[in-house]
Short mmCIF file of C-alpha atoms in Angstrom, two decimals:
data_model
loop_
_atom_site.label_atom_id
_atom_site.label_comp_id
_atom_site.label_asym_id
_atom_site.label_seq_id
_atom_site.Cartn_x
_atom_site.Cartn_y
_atom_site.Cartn_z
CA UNK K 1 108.28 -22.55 -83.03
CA UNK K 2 111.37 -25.29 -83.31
CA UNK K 3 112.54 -25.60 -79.16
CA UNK K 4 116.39 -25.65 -79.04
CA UNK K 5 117.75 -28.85 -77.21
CA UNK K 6 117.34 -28.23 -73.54
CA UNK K 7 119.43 -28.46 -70.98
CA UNK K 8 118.27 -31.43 -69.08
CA UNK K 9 117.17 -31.10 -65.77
CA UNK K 10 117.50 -33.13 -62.44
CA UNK K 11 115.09 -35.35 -63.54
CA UNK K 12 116.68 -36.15 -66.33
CA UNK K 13 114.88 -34.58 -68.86
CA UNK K 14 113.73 -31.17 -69.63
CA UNK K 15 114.02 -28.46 -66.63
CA UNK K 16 110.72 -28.74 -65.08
CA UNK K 17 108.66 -25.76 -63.13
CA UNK K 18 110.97 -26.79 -60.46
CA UNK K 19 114.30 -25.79 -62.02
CA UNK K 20 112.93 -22.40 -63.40
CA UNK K 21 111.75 -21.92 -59.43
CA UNK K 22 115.17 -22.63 -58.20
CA UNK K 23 116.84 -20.34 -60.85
CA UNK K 24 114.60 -17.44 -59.80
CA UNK K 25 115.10 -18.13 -56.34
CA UNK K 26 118.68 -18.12 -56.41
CA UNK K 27 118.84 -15.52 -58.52
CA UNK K 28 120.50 -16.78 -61.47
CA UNK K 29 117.78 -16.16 -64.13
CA UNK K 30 115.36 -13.85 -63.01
CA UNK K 31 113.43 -13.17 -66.17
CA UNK K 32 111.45 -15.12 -69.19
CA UNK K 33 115.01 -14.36 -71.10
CA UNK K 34 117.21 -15.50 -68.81
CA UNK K 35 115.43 -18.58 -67.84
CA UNK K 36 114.90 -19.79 -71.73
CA UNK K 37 119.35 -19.06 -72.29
CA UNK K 38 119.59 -20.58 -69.09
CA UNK K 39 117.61 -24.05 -69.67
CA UNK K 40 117.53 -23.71 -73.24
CA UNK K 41 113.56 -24.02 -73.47
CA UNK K 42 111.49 -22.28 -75.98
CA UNK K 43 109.51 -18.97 -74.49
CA UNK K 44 106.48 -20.66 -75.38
CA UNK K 45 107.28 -23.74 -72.82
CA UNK K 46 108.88 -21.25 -70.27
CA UNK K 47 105.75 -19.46 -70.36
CA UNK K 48 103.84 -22.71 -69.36
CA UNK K 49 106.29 -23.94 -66.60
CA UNK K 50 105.64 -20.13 -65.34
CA UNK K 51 102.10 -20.13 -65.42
CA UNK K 52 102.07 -23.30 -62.87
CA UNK K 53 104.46 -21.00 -60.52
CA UNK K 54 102.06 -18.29 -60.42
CA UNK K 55 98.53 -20.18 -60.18
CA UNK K 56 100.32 -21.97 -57.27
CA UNK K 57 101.43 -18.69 -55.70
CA UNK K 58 105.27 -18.78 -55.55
CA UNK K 59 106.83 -16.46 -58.42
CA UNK K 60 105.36 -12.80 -58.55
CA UNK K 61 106.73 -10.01 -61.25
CA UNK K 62 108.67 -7.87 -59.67
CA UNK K 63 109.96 -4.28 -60.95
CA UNK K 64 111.48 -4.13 -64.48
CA UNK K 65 114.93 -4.87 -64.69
CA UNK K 66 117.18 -2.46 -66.88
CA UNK K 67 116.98 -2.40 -70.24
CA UNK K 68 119.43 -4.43 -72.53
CA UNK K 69 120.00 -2.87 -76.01
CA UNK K 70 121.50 0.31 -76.60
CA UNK K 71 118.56 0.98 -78.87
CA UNK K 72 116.08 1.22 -75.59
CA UNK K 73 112.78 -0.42 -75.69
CA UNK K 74 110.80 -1.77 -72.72
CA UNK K 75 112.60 -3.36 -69.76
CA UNK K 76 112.36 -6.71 -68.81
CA UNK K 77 109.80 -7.79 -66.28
CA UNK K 78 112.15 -9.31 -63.46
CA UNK K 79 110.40 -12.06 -61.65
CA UNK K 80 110.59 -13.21 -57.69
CA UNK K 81 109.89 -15.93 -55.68
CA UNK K 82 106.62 -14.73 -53.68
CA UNK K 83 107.10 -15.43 -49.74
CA UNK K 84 103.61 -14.07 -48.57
CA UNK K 85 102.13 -17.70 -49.75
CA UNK K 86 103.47 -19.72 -46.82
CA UNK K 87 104.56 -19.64 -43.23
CA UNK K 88 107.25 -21.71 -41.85
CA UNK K 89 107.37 -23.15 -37.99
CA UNK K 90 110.50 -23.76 -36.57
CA UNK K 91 111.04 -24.54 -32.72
CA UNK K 92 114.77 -25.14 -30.92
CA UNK K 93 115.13 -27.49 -27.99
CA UNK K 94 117.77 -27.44 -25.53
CA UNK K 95 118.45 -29.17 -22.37
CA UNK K 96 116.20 -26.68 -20.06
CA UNK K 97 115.01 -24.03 -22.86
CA UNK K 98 113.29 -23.96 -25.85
CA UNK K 99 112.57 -20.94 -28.86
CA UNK K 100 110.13 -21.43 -31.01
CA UNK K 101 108.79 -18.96 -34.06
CA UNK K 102 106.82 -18.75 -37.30
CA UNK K 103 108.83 -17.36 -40.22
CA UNK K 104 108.33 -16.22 -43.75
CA UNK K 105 109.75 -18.46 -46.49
CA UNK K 106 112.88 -15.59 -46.85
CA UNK K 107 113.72 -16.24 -43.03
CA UNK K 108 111.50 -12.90 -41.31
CA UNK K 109 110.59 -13.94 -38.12
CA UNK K 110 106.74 -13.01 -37.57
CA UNK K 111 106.17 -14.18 -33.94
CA UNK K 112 108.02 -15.52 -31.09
CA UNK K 113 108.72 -17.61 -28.01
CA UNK K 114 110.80 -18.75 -25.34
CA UNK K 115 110.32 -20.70 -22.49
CA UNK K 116 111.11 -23.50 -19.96
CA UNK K 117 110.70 -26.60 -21.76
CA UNK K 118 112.70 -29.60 -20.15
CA UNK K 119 113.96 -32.00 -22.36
CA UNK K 120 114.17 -34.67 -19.15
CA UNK K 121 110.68 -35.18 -19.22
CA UNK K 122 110.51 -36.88 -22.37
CA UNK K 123 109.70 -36.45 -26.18
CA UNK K 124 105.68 -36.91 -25.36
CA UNK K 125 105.43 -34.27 -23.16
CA UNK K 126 108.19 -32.13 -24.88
CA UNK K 127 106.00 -31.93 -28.19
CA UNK K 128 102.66 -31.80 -27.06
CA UNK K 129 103.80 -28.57 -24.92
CA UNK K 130 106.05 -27.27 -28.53
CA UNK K 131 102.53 -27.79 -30.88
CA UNK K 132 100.43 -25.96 -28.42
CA UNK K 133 103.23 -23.08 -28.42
CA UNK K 134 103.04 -22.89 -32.12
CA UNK K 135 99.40 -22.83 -32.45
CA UNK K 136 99.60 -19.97 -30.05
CA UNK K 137 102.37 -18.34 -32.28
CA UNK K 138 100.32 -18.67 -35.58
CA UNK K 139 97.72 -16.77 -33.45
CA UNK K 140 99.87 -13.83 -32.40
CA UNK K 141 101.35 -13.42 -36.07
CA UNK K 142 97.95 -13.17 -37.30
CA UNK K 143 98.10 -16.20 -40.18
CA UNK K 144 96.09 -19.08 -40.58
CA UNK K 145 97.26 -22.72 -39.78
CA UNK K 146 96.13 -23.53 -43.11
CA UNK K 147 99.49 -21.39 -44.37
CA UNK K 148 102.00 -23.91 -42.89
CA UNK K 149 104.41 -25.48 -45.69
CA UNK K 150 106.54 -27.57 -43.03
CA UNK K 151 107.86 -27.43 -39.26
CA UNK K 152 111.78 -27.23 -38.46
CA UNK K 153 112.90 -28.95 -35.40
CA UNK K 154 116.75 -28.42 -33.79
CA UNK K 155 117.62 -30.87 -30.92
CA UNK K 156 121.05 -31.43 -28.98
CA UNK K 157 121.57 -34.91 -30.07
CA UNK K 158 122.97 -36.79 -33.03
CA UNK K 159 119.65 -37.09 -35.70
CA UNK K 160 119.51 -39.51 -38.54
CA UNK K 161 117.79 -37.19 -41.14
CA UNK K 162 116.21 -40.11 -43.05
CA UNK K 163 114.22 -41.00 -40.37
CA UNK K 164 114.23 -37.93 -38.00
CA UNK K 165 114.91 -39.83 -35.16
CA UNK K 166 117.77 -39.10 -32.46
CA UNK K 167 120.12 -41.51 -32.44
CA UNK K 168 121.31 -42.71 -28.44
CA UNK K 169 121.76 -38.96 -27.43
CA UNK K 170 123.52 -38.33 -24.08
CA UNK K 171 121.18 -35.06 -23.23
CA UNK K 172 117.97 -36.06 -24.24
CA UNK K 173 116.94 -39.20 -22.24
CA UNK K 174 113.97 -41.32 -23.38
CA UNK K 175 114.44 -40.01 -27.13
CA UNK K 176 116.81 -42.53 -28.35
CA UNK K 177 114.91 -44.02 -31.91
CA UNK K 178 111.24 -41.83 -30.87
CA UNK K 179 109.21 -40.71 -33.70
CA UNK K 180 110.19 -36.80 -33.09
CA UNK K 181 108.30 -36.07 -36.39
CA UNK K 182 105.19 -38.01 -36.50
CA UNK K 183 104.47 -36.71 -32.54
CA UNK K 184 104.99 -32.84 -33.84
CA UNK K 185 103.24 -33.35 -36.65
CA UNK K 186 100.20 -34.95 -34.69
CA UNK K 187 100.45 -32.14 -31.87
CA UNK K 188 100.05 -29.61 -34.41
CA UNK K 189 96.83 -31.11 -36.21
CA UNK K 190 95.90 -31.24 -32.17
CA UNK K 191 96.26 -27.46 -31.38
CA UNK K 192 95.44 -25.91 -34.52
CA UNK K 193 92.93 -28.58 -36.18
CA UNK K 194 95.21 -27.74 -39.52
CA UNK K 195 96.66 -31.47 -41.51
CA UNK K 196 99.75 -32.71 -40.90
CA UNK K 197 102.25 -30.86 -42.58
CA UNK K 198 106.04 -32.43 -43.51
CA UNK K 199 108.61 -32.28 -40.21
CA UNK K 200 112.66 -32.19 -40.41
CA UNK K 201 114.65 -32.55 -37.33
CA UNK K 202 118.12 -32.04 -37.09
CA UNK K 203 120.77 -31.52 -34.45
CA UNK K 204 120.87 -27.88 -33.02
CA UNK K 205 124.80 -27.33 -34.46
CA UNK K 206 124.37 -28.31 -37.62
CA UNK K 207 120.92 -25.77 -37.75
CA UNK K 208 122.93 -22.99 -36.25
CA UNK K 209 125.84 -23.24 -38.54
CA UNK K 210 123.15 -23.72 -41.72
CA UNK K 211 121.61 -20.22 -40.72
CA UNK K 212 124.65 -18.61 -39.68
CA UNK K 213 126.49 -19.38 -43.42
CA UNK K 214 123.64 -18.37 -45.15
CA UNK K 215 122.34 -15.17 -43.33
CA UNK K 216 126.34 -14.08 -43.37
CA UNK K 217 129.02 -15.96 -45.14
CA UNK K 218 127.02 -16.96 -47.89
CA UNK K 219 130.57 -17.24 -50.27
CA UNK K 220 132.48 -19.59 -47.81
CA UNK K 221 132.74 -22.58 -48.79
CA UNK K 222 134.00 -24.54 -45.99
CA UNK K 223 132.22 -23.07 -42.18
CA UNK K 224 132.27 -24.61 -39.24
CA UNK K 225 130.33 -23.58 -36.10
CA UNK K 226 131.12 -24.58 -32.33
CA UNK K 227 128.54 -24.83 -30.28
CA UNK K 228 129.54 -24.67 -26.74
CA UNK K 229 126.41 -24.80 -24.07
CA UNK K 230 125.72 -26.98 -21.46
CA UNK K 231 127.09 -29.77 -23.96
CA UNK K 232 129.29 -29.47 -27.16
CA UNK K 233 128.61 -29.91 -30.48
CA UNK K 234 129.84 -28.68 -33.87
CA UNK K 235 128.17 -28.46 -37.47
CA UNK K 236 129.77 -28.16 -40.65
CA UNK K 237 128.73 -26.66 -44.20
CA UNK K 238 130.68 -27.63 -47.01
CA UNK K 239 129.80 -26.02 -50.27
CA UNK K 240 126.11 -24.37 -48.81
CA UNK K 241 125.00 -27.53 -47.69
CA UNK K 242 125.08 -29.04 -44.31
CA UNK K 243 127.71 -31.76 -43.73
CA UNK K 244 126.21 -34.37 -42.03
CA UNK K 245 128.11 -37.71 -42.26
CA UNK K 246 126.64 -41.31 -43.00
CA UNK K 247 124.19 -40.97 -40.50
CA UNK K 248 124.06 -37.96 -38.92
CA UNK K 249 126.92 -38.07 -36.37
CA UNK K 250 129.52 -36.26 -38.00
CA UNK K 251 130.28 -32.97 -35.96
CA UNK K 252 130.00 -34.84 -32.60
CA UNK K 253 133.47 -33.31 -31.31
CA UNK K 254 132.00 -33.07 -27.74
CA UNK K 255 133.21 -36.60 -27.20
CA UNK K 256 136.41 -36.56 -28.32
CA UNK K 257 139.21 -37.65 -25.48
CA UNK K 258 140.97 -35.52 -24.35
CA UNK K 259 143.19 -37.58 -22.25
CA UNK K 260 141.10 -36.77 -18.74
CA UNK K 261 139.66 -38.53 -16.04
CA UNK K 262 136.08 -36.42 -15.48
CA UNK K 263 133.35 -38.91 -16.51
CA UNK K 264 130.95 -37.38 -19.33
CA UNK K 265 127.42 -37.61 -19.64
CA UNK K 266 127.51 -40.24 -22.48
CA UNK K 267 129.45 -42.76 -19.52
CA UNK K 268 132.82 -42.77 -21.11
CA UNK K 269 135.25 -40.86 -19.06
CA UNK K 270 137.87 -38.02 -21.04
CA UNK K 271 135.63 -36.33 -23.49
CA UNK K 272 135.77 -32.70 -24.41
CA UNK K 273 132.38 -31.95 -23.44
CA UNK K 274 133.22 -33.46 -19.90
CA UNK K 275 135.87 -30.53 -18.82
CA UNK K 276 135.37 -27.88 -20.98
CA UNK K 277 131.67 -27.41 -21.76
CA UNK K 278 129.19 -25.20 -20.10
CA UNK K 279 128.34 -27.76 -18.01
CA UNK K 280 131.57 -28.89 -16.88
CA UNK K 281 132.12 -24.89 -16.02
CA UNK K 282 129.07 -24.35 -13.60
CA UNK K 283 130.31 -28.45 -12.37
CA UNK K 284 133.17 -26.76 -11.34
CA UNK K 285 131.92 -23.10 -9.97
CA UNK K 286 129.48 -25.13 -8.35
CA UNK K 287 132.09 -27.08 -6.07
CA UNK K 288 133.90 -23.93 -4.91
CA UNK K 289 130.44 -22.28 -3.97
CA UNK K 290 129.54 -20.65 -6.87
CA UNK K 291 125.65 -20.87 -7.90
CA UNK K 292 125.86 -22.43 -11.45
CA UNK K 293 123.57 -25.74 -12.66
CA UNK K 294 123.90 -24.69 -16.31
CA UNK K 295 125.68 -23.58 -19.05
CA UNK K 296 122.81 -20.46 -19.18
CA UNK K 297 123.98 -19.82 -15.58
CA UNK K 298 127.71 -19.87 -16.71
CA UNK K 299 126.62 -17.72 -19.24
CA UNK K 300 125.14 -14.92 -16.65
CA UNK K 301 128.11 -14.87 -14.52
CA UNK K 302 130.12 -14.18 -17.64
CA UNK K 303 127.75 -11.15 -18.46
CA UNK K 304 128.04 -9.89 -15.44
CA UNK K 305 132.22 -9.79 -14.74
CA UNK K 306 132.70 -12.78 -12.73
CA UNK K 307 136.14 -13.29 -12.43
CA UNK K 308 136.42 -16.89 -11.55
CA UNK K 309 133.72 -17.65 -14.18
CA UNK K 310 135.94 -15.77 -16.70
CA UNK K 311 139.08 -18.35 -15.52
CA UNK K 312 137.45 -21.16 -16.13
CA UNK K 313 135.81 -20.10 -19.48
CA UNK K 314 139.27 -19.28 -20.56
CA UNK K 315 140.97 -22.54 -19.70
CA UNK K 316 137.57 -24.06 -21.28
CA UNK K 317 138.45 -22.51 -24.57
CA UNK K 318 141.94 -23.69 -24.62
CA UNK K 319 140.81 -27.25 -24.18
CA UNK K 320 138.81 -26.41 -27.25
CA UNK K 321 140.95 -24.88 -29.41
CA UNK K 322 143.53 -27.93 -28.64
CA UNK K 323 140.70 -29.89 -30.38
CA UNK K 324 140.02 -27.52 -32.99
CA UNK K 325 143.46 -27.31 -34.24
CA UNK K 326 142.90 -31.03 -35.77
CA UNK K 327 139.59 -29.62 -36.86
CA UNK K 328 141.05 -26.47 -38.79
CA UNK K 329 143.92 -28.99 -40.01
CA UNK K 330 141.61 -31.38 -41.55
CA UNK K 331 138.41 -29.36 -42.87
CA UNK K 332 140.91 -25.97 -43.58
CA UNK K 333 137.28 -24.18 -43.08
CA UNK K 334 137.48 -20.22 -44.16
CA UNK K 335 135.23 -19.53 -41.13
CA UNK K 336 135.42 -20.86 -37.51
CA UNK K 337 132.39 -19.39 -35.45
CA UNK K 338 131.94 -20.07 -31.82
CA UNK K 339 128.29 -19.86 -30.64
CA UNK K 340 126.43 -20.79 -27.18
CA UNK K 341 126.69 -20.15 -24.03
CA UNK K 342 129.95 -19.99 -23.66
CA UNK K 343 130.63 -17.90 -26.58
CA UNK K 344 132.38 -14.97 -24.93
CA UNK K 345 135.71 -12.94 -24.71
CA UNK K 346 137.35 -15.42 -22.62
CA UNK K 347 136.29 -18.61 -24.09
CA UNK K 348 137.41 -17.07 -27.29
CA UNK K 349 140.71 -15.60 -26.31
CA UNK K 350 141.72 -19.22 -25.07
CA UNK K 351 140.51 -20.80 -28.30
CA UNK K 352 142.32 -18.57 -30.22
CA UNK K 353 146.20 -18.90 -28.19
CA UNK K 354 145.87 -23.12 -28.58
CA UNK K 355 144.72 -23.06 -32.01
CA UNK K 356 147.29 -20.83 -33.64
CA UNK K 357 149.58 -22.28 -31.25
CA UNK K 358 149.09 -25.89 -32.24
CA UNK K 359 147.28 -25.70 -35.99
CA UNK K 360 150.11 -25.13 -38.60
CA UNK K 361 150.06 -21.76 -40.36
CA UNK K 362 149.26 -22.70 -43.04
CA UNK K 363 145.51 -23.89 -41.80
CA UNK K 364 144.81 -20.62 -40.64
CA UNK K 365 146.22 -18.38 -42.76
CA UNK K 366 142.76 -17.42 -44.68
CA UNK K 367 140.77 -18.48 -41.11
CA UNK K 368 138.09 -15.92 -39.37
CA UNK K 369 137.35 -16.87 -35.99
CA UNK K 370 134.50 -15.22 -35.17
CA UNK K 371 131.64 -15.18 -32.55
CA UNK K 372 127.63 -16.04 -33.73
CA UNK K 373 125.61 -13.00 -35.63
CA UNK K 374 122.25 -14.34 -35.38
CA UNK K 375 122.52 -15.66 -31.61
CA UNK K 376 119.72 -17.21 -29.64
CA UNK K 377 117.70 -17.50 -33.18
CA UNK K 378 120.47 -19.11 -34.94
CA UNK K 379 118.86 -22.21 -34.92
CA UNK K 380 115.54 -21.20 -35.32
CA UNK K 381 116.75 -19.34 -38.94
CA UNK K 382 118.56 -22.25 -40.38
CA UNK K 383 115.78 -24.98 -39.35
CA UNK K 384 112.92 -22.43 -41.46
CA UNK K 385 115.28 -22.60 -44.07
CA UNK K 386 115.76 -26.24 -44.16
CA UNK K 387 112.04 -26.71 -44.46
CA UNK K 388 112.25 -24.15 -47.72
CA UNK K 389 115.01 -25.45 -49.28
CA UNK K 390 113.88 -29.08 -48.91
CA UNK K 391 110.00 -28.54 -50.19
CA UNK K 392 111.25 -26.22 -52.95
CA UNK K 393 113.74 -28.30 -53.95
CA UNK K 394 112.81 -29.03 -57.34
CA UNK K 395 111.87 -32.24 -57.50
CA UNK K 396 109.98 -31.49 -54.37
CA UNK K 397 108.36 -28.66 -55.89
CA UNK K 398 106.99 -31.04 -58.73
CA UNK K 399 105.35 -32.92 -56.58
CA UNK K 400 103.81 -30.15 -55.04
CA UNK K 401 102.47 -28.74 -58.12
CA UNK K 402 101.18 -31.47 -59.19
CA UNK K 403 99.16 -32.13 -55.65
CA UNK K 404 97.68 -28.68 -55.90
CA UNK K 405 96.17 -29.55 -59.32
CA UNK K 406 98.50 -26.92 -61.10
#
């Protein structure tokens, strides 16, 4: 059979096993049909690029689709990206806390974990503690180490993702320039006895606002997520991808002056994160005689009523929205989530009166500011599906294929 000109693929020539797999995944082409109009390969070599999908696992047929003459006939066999094959890890560090779970390749989390994990004690200790909870997690979801793809890692500190290393972060002392992902990788092969498998790190915001725009604004095209906790820190995804800068510090909005004198944790004096995190709110019911160290205790007192707690979130979320009016103005985002600890009724009724008060109308007309859907797992859900989308990535995937002989 003559092959019609194809459409060329990233590669630059002829879509590859990869493409097909991210067509099917994303649902574009989801049968042999579709796939050959879509790439404009001959069935005969979209049959071949299949067969390497399904000896390695990832495509399955699903149920037939409808049928697509008026004359009848058989449907077409619809075809789906198999997530029993793999497991993905994904852990979530914050200053005094960490989460950690194993996930399907669609997001399902299977098992997990929280904990006291102290980010103070350094990245050595941190790790070694995180790859013994995840070989205990593999354990209670019942699947093999041998079925990790990859291992997601959110941290509160500015990451530069071509190296995975956090870059002089103000909450995470001692892990300025560490190797983050050859130490998880290396715990893991310690706890489970499994090879090293591929690590991505990124900062905590920009994980949370990944999973939160995918599991529920998938059609916005400009989201940005606040997270306000004991620091504060926001991440941005422009067009389904996550905005990260030249080298990882864009979103950093926690250090922005704001014109007062309260000395932050990074040594400069007037940031944002300095008087109106959750920090800076259990700083200052601390000093009147109110039990707060954290932004998890701030958090607590706001759950349970306290009226002084609720002031100060309040003015907190003014000081915010101040700084969020230049962020609406310049990103015009359709979305505008707050997440963290913080992330309550008051904080978000004094967000709301600066930022319509100071962004121009026109910024906000077509704005939702909402609160966080997927909560405490936020990050944990966009760092799994940052490992998937990076080893299935098509190029990726090639090389993938072509290590498992297929």
């Amino acid at each position: 059979m003559t092959e019609h000109p194809a459409r060329v693929g990233r590669a630059g020539g002829p879509a590859g096993a990869g493409e097909l797999l991210e067509l099917v995944r994303s649902g574009r082409a989801v049968t042999r049909g579709a796939l050959q109009q879509a790439t404009g390969l001959s069935r005969a070599t979209v049959g071949q690029r299949l067969d390497r999908l399904f000896r390695a696992g990832w495509l399955r047929e699903g149920a037939g689709g409808p049928v697509g003459s008026p004359l009848g006939g058989r449907p077409s066999i619809t075809l789906e990206f198999d997530d029993s094959h793999a497991v993905v890890l994904a852990a979530d560090l914050d200053t005094r806390h960490a989460r950690a779970a194993v996930l399907t390749l669609t997001g399902e989390i299977l098992a997990e974990h929280s904990g006291t994990l102290v980010i103070g004690d350094g990245p050595e200790a941190v790790l070694s503690e995180l790859g013994r909870w995840l070989g205990e997690l593999l354990v209670k979801a019942g699947r093999p180490a041998a079925e990790v793809c990859g291992i997601g890692l959110a941290v509160p500190g500015p990451v530069d993702t071509g190296t995975g290393r956090v870059v002089q972060p103000p909450m995470m002392p001692g892990w300025d320039g560490y190797d983050i992902t050859g130490r998880l990788s290396r715990a893991f092969t310690e706890h489970t006895g499994a090879p090293a498998v591929p690590v991505l790190v990124d900062n905590d915001a920009n994980l949370m606002a990944y999973g939160e725009q995918r599991a529920g604004h998938p059609d916005c095209a400009a989201f940005v997520l606040v997270k306000v906790s004991t620091g504060i820190g926001a991440g941005v995804v422009v067009d389904g991808s996550v905005y990260r800068g030249i080298d990882g510090g864009a979103g950093d909005i926690g250090h922005i002056r704001v014109g007062a004198d309260a000395l932050c944790r990074c040594g400069s004096h007037g940031c944002l994160a300095a008087v109106a995190s959750g920090g800076a709110v259990a700083r200052r019911l601390a000093e009147s005689g109110v039990p707060a160290a954290s932004g998890a205790d701030v958090r607590d007192l706001l759950a349970a009523g306290h009226p002084q707690a609720a002031a100060l979130a309040r003015e907190a979320g003014r000081r915010v929205g101040d700084v969020l009016a230049t962020v609406v103005t310049l990103l015009n985002p359709g979305v505008l989530m707050i997440a963290g600890d913080l992330a309550g009724t008051p904080f978000l009724t004094g967000v709301r009166e600066l930022l319509y008060q100071r962004a121009l109308p026109r910024s906000t007309a077509h704005l939702d500011v909402v609160t966080s859907r997927l909560g405490e797992r936020a990050a944990l859900i966009g760092a799994g599906a940052l490992v998937v989308e990076h080893l299935y990535a098509p190029e990726r995937a090639e090389e993938r294929l072509r290590a498992l002989g297929v």
